[in-house]
XYZ file of C-alpha atoms in Angstrom:
352
model
C 8.796 -18.117 12.879
C 8.434 -21.126 10.732
C 9.137 -18.973 7.622
C 12.708 -18.393 8.860
C 13.535 -21.876 9.651
C 12.286 -23.622 6.436
C 14.332 -21.682 4.047
C 17.936 -20.980 3.407
C 18.985 -17.645 4.877
C 21.187 -16.645 2.073
C 18.690 -16.036 -0.731
C 16.315 -14.310 1.532
C 18.990 -12.070 3.051
C 20.240 -11.205 -0.394
C 16.758 -10.394 -1.583
C 16.104 -8.147 1.419
C 19.318 -6.153 1.005
C 19.108 -6.001 -2.672
C 15.758 -4.423 -2.549
C 17.635 -1.304 -1.187
C 19.393 -1.099 -4.576
C 16.197 -1.361 -6.412
C 14.816 1.546 -4.255
C 17.953 3.589 -4.832
C 17.705 3.056 -8.658
C 14.115 3.799 -8.875
C 14.435 6.988 -6.736
C 16.682 8.629 -9.180
C 13.746 9.696 -11.318
C 13.185 12.283 -8.512
C 16.506 13.732 -9.022
C 17.258 16.656 -11.246
C 20.104 15.375 -13.513
C 19.896 12.057 -11.804
C 18.987 9.967 -14.808
C 21.503 7.029 -15.139
C 21.893 7.672 -19.000
C 23.902 10.747 -18.406
C 24.128 13.999 -16.404
C 21.401 16.322 -17.646
C 21.908 19.216 -15.247
C 24.769 20.768 -13.379
C 25.335 18.553 -10.356
C 26.968 19.687 -7.048
C 30.018 17.907 -5.855
C 28.077 15.766 -3.396
C 25.683 14.812 -6.128
C 28.479 13.849 -8.447
C 30.079 11.632 -5.747
C 26.571 9.959 -5.039
C 26.062 9.605 -8.769
C 29.395 7.881 -9.150
C 28.719 5.516 -6.342
C 25.181 4.768 -7.709
C 26.714 3.879 -11.174
C 29.516 1.775 -9.814
C 27.415 -0.286 -7.343
C 23.638 0.187 -8.008
C 22.496 0.726 -11.501
C 22.105 -2.463 -13.443
C 23.749 -4.332 -10.400
C 20.662 -5.221 -8.408
C 18.424 -6.665 -11.094
C 20.966 -9.383 -12.288
C 21.116 -10.722 -8.720
C 17.153 -10.831 -8.510
C 17.193 -12.768 -11.837
C 19.744 -15.208 -10.707
C 17.770 -15.809 -7.477
C 14.584 -16.234 -9.604
C 16.394 -18.906 -11.725
C 17.575 -20.520 -8.439
C 13.962 -20.534 -7.136
C 12.590 -22.052 -10.368
C 14.866 -25.168 -9.780
C 13.485 -25.471 -6.090
C 9.942 -25.152 -7.344
C 10.393 -27.870 -9.981
C 11.972 -30.133 -7.497
C 8.790 -30.199 -5.469
C 5.933 -29.287 -7.781
C 4.523 -30.283 -11.160
C 6.043 -28.227 -14.073
C 2.385 -27.253 -14.915
C 2.210 -25.352 -11.664
C 5.293 -23.368 -12.582
C 3.739 -22.583 -15.945
C 0.529 -21.414 -14.085
C 2.632 -19.359 -11.645
C 4.551 -17.733 -14.604
C 1.351 -16.672 -16.387
C 0.039 -15.253 -13.138
C 3.385 -13.217 -12.786
C 2.883 -11.757 -16.208
C -0.748 -10.786 -15.140
C 0.759 -9.105 -11.800
C 3.295 -7.399 -13.898
C 0.665 -6.001 -16.280
C -1.457 -4.725 -13.468
C 1.623 -3.383 -11.695
C 2.403 -1.272 -14.811
C -1.201 -0.085 -15.304
C -1.945 0.874 -11.742
C 1.425 1.856 -10.300
C 4.714 2.018 -12.072
C 6.197 1.390 -15.530
C 9.486 -0.146 -14.373
C 8.122 -3.634 -13.933
C 10.243 -6.873 -13.827
C 7.561 -9.303 -12.837
C 6.126 -9.918 -16.251
C 9.557 -10.384 -17.726
C 10.333 -13.083 -15.127
C 7.070 -14.732 -16.051
C 8.077 -14.807 -19.692
C 11.471 -16.100 -18.796
C 10.149 -18.858 -16.741
C 7.947 -19.995 -19.549
C 10.817 -19.925 -21.966
C 13.532 -21.395 -19.843
C 11.861 -23.979 -17.436
C 13.439 -26.724 -19.574
C 16.884 -25.280 -18.840
C 17.016 -27.250 -15.677
C 17.736 -30.297 -17.803
C 20.298 -28.685 -20.037
C 23.951 -29.542 -20.144
C 26.343 -27.156 -18.361
C 27.874 -26.224 -21.686
C 24.522 -25.402 -23.161
C 23.543 -23.181 -20.159
C 26.713 -21.131 -20.346
C 26.717 -20.775 -24.136
C 23.051 -19.467 -23.976
C 23.948 -17.281 -20.904
C 26.795 -15.768 -22.838
C 24.575 -15.039 -25.878
C 22.006 -13.494 -23.580
C 24.700 -11.425 -21.901
C 25.852 -9.957 -25.232
C 22.191 -9.329 -26.365
C 21.317 -7.694 -22.969
C 24.296 -5.490 -23.031
C 23.761 -4.226 -26.535
C 20.061 -3.546 -26.016
C 20.490 -1.713 -22.792
C 23.605 -0.081 -24.162
C 21.463 1.575 -26.862
C 18.972 2.746 -24.224
C 21.696 4.205 -21.909
C 23.375 5.881 -24.878
C 20.070 7.869 -25.684
C 18.898 8.977 -22.225
C 15.236 10.171 -22.349
C 14.645 13.578 -20.750
C 12.089 13.881 -17.899
C 8.677 15.306 -18.670
C 8.415 19.035 -18.030
C 5.598 21.249 -17.122
C 2.393 20.090 -18.860
C 4.165 17.282 -20.852
C 3.271 14.643 -18.307
C -0.354 13.457 -17.959
C -2.255 15.171 -15.173
C -5.089 12.751 -14.653
C -5.216 9.255 -13.488
C -6.583 7.624 -16.730
C -4.085 9.435 -19.007
C -1.242 8.465 -16.709
C -2.272 4.803 -16.645
C -2.496 4.734 -20.463
C 0.888 6.328 -20.750
C 2.410 3.671 -18.335
C 0.749 0.716 -20.271
C 2.268 1.827 -23.569
C 5.568 0.985 -22.175
C 4.598 -2.606 -21.345
C 5.174 -4.129 -24.790
C 8.638 -2.705 -24.998
C 10.052 -2.915 -21.528
C 8.769 -6.452 -20.847
C 10.771 -8.124 -23.677
C 13.744 -5.870 -22.992
C 13.993 -6.535 -19.318
C 13.477 -10.305 -20.288
C 16.473 -10.247 -22.638
C 18.683 -8.441 -20.133
C 17.877 -11.213 -17.449
C 18.539 -14.250 -19.603
C 22.166 -14.523 -18.485
C 21.782 -14.233 -14.724
C 18.543 -16.311 -14.805
C 20.520 -19.263 -16.365
C 23.347 -18.731 -14.016
C 20.906 -19.018 -11.112
C 19.410 -22.317 -12.550
C 23.003 -23.827 -12.952
C 23.860 -22.663 -9.390
C 20.922 -24.392 -7.747
C 21.336 -27.539 -9.938
C 24.995 -27.871 -9.007
C 24.531 -26.655 -5.344
C 26.994 -23.909 -5.779
C 26.002 -22.230 -2.602
C 27.668 -25.023 -0.634
C 31.076 -24.380 -2.366
C 32.677 -21.687 -0.216
C 35.869 -21.474 -2.229
C 34.107 -20.841 -5.445
C 31.825 -18.266 -3.788
C 34.970 -16.440 -2.490
C 36.342 -16.269 -6.074
C 32.996 -15.199 -7.563
C 32.575 -12.538 -4.944
C 35.991 -11.065 -5.465
C 36.227 -11.381 -9.239
C 32.561 -10.413 -9.879
C 32.481 -7.304 -7.835
C 36.006 -6.278 -8.660
C 35.941 -6.745 -12.412
C 32.246 -5.453 -12.527
C 33.118 -2.258 -10.823
C 35.998 -1.599 -13.189
C 33.815 -2.285 -16.090
C 31.345 0.499 -14.652
C 33.906 3.252 -14.744
C 33.159 4.450 -18.260
C 29.461 4.829 -17.537
C 30.359 6.472 -14.252
C 32.137 9.126 -16.262
C 29.090 9.581 -18.322
C 26.733 10.020 -15.366
C 28.982 12.603 -13.726
C 29.304 14.631 -16.943
C 32.749 13.846 -18.076
C 31.827 11.844 -21.078
C 28.815 11.995 -23.430
C 26.427 9.002 -23.393
C 27.599 6.318 -25.807
C 26.826 2.715 -26.762
C 30.160 1.246 -25.682
C 30.081 2.610 -22.119
C 26.407 1.715 -21.752
C 26.933 -1.856 -23.129
C 29.949 -2.320 -20.995
C 28.017 -1.097 -17.907
C 25.320 -3.528 -18.493
C 27.713 -6.489 -19.242
C 29.820 -5.624 -16.073
C 26.537 -5.396 -14.100
C 26.070 -9.169 -14.532
C 29.474 -9.764 -12.957
C 28.622 -7.522 -9.945
C 25.167 -8.980 -9.445
C 26.584 -12.525 -9.325
C 29.335 -11.291 -7.034
C 26.829 -9.675 -4.734
C 25.030 -13.102 -4.567
C 28.227 -14.933 -3.589
C 29.038 -12.310 -1.048
C 25.826 -12.308 0.668
C 25.937 -16.175 0.680
C 29.272 -16.071 2.497
C 28.041 -13.393 4.927
C 24.805 -15.362 5.777
C 26.854 -18.353 6.619
C 28.504 -16.436 9.349
C 25.652 -14.317 10.749
C 23.939 -15.086 13.923
C 20.172 -14.377 14.346
C 19.398 -10.952 15.651
C 16.646 -8.190 14.886
C 18.470 -6.620 11.837
C 19.150 -9.944 10.219
C 15.699 -11.212 10.948
C 14.074 -8.010 9.443
C 16.178 -8.226 6.318
C 15.292 -11.854 5.901
C 11.756 -11.266 6.468
C 11.937 -8.588 3.786
C 13.580 -11.066 1.414
C 10.889 -13.682 2.167
C 8.312 -11.070 1.205
C 10.181 -9.446 -1.446
C 7.172 -9.449 -4.008
C 5.138 -7.483 -1.404
C 7.933 -5.145 -0.551
C 8.713 -4.555 -4.318
C 5.121 -3.661 -4.979
C 4.898 -1.559 -1.711
C 7.827 0.446 -3.059
C 5.896 1.160 -6.302
C 2.847 2.449 -4.223
C 5.290 5.053 -2.749
C 6.712 5.971 -6.063
C 3.195 6.383 -7.412
C 2.168 8.906 -4.696
C 5.598 10.768 -4.936
C 5.718 10.921 -8.725
C 2.124 11.386 -10.091
C 1.586 15.032 -11.389
C -1.857 15.117 -9.672
C -0.368 13.916 -6.334
C 3.110 15.042 -4.996
C 4.710 15.522 -8.416
C 8.420 15.338 -7.252
C 9.778 14.131 -10.554
C 13.183 15.909 -11.227
C 12.770 18.157 -8.218
C 15.220 16.647 -5.802
C 19.014 16.493 -5.666
C 20.701 13.160 -6.353
C 21.679 12.844 -2.724
C 18.191 13.653 -1.474
C 16.536 11.278 -3.853
C 18.772 8.646 -2.676
C 17.990 9.278 0.893
C 14.231 9.016 -0.066
C 14.967 5.700 -1.690
C 16.730 4.215 1.227
C 13.907 5.506 3.498
C 11.234 3.831 1.368
C 13.246 0.582 1.557
C 13.695 0.915 5.380
C 9.807 1.306 5.626
C 9.243 -1.931 3.647
C 11.845 -3.839 5.812
C 9.872 -2.664 9.005
C 6.628 -3.730 7.424
C 8.083 -7.143 6.620
C 9.457 -7.513 10.172
C 6.009 -6.676 11.596
C 4.432 -9.333 9.312
C 7.127 -11.891 10.392
C 6.391 -11.155 14.084
C 2.723 -11.828 13.366
C 3.773 -15.018 11.632
C 1.985 -13.705 8.484
C 3.288 -14.054 4.776
C 3.449 -11.172 2.416
C -0.071 -10.428 0.866
C 1.247 -10.503 -2.586
C 3.078 -13.901 -1.965
C -0.130 -15.258 -0.510
C -2.217 -14.133 -3.437
C 0.234 -15.381 -6.038
C 0.730 -18.746 -4.230
C -3.128 -19.187 -3.973
C -3.646 -18.379 -7.615
C -0.681 -20.485 -8.917
C -1.176 -23.622 -6.783
C -4.853 -23.983 -6.181
């Protein structure tokens, strides 16, 4: 109960809802032809519709908001704690990310956030001009880097190509760590700095600015996602321009989502659904890792081995189901007035 009253509702509500986008995006590795880089199989009409919705509103749209919220949280931490504690927390985040990849899932973001916090803790004291110039450079770099990735989609492993034992699987995952960690960090520079600026300038209190950011961010971002949508539905071949534009426009949508959820949170009244979503946001690290446990069981060749075996629609339903289970778990923890286990562990290690 105390957890709900001591924190602003908007960031927690945003985290809780946006974890559904993370689940939807990650679930697409279960889909035959569901890779975001391009349509690799003949899709049914419902699958193409779902693929288009995912490309416009999900892929590269959720992570920018999480990065912005992480930057926002950095400012709040530095307001009440010694900077050395933020550095210690950042190092532990990198360790958490490494173990996350080794034990569960290669698509980690925790280590990247740890690296960014180490590199940009001083941005709290930068001038506004320096923040936005650096954010702009980061946006271009992120768009180009991920544009290359999206223009060269990697096929899913087939048959015996995937490791079939736990040790080989873990070794394969960990080889991605030195490459994906800096790539995800580069992609997150822009929204992280926007989040730092927003916290420093108390942007969440400016309703008119939030309205403009929500309308322009989501509107312009969705328009920028149309070329990549044509790629994912099979009408265009994967290419650097559409991939880069998709990533760049994702920053706008992510920031727009943040503004929209802040406006919504200001109007919401407490209720079971809002409380559950907020509890999920307050325990976002635990819920994020819990999703990875499910993906591990579903994906590993020596367990359920469902990679590439579902339709896009079915994979999306699985993703939303996994997210709903984490929301339920978070609500039960909130009712028992208990923090998320991962949050409690990180807090104990970082601030002891």
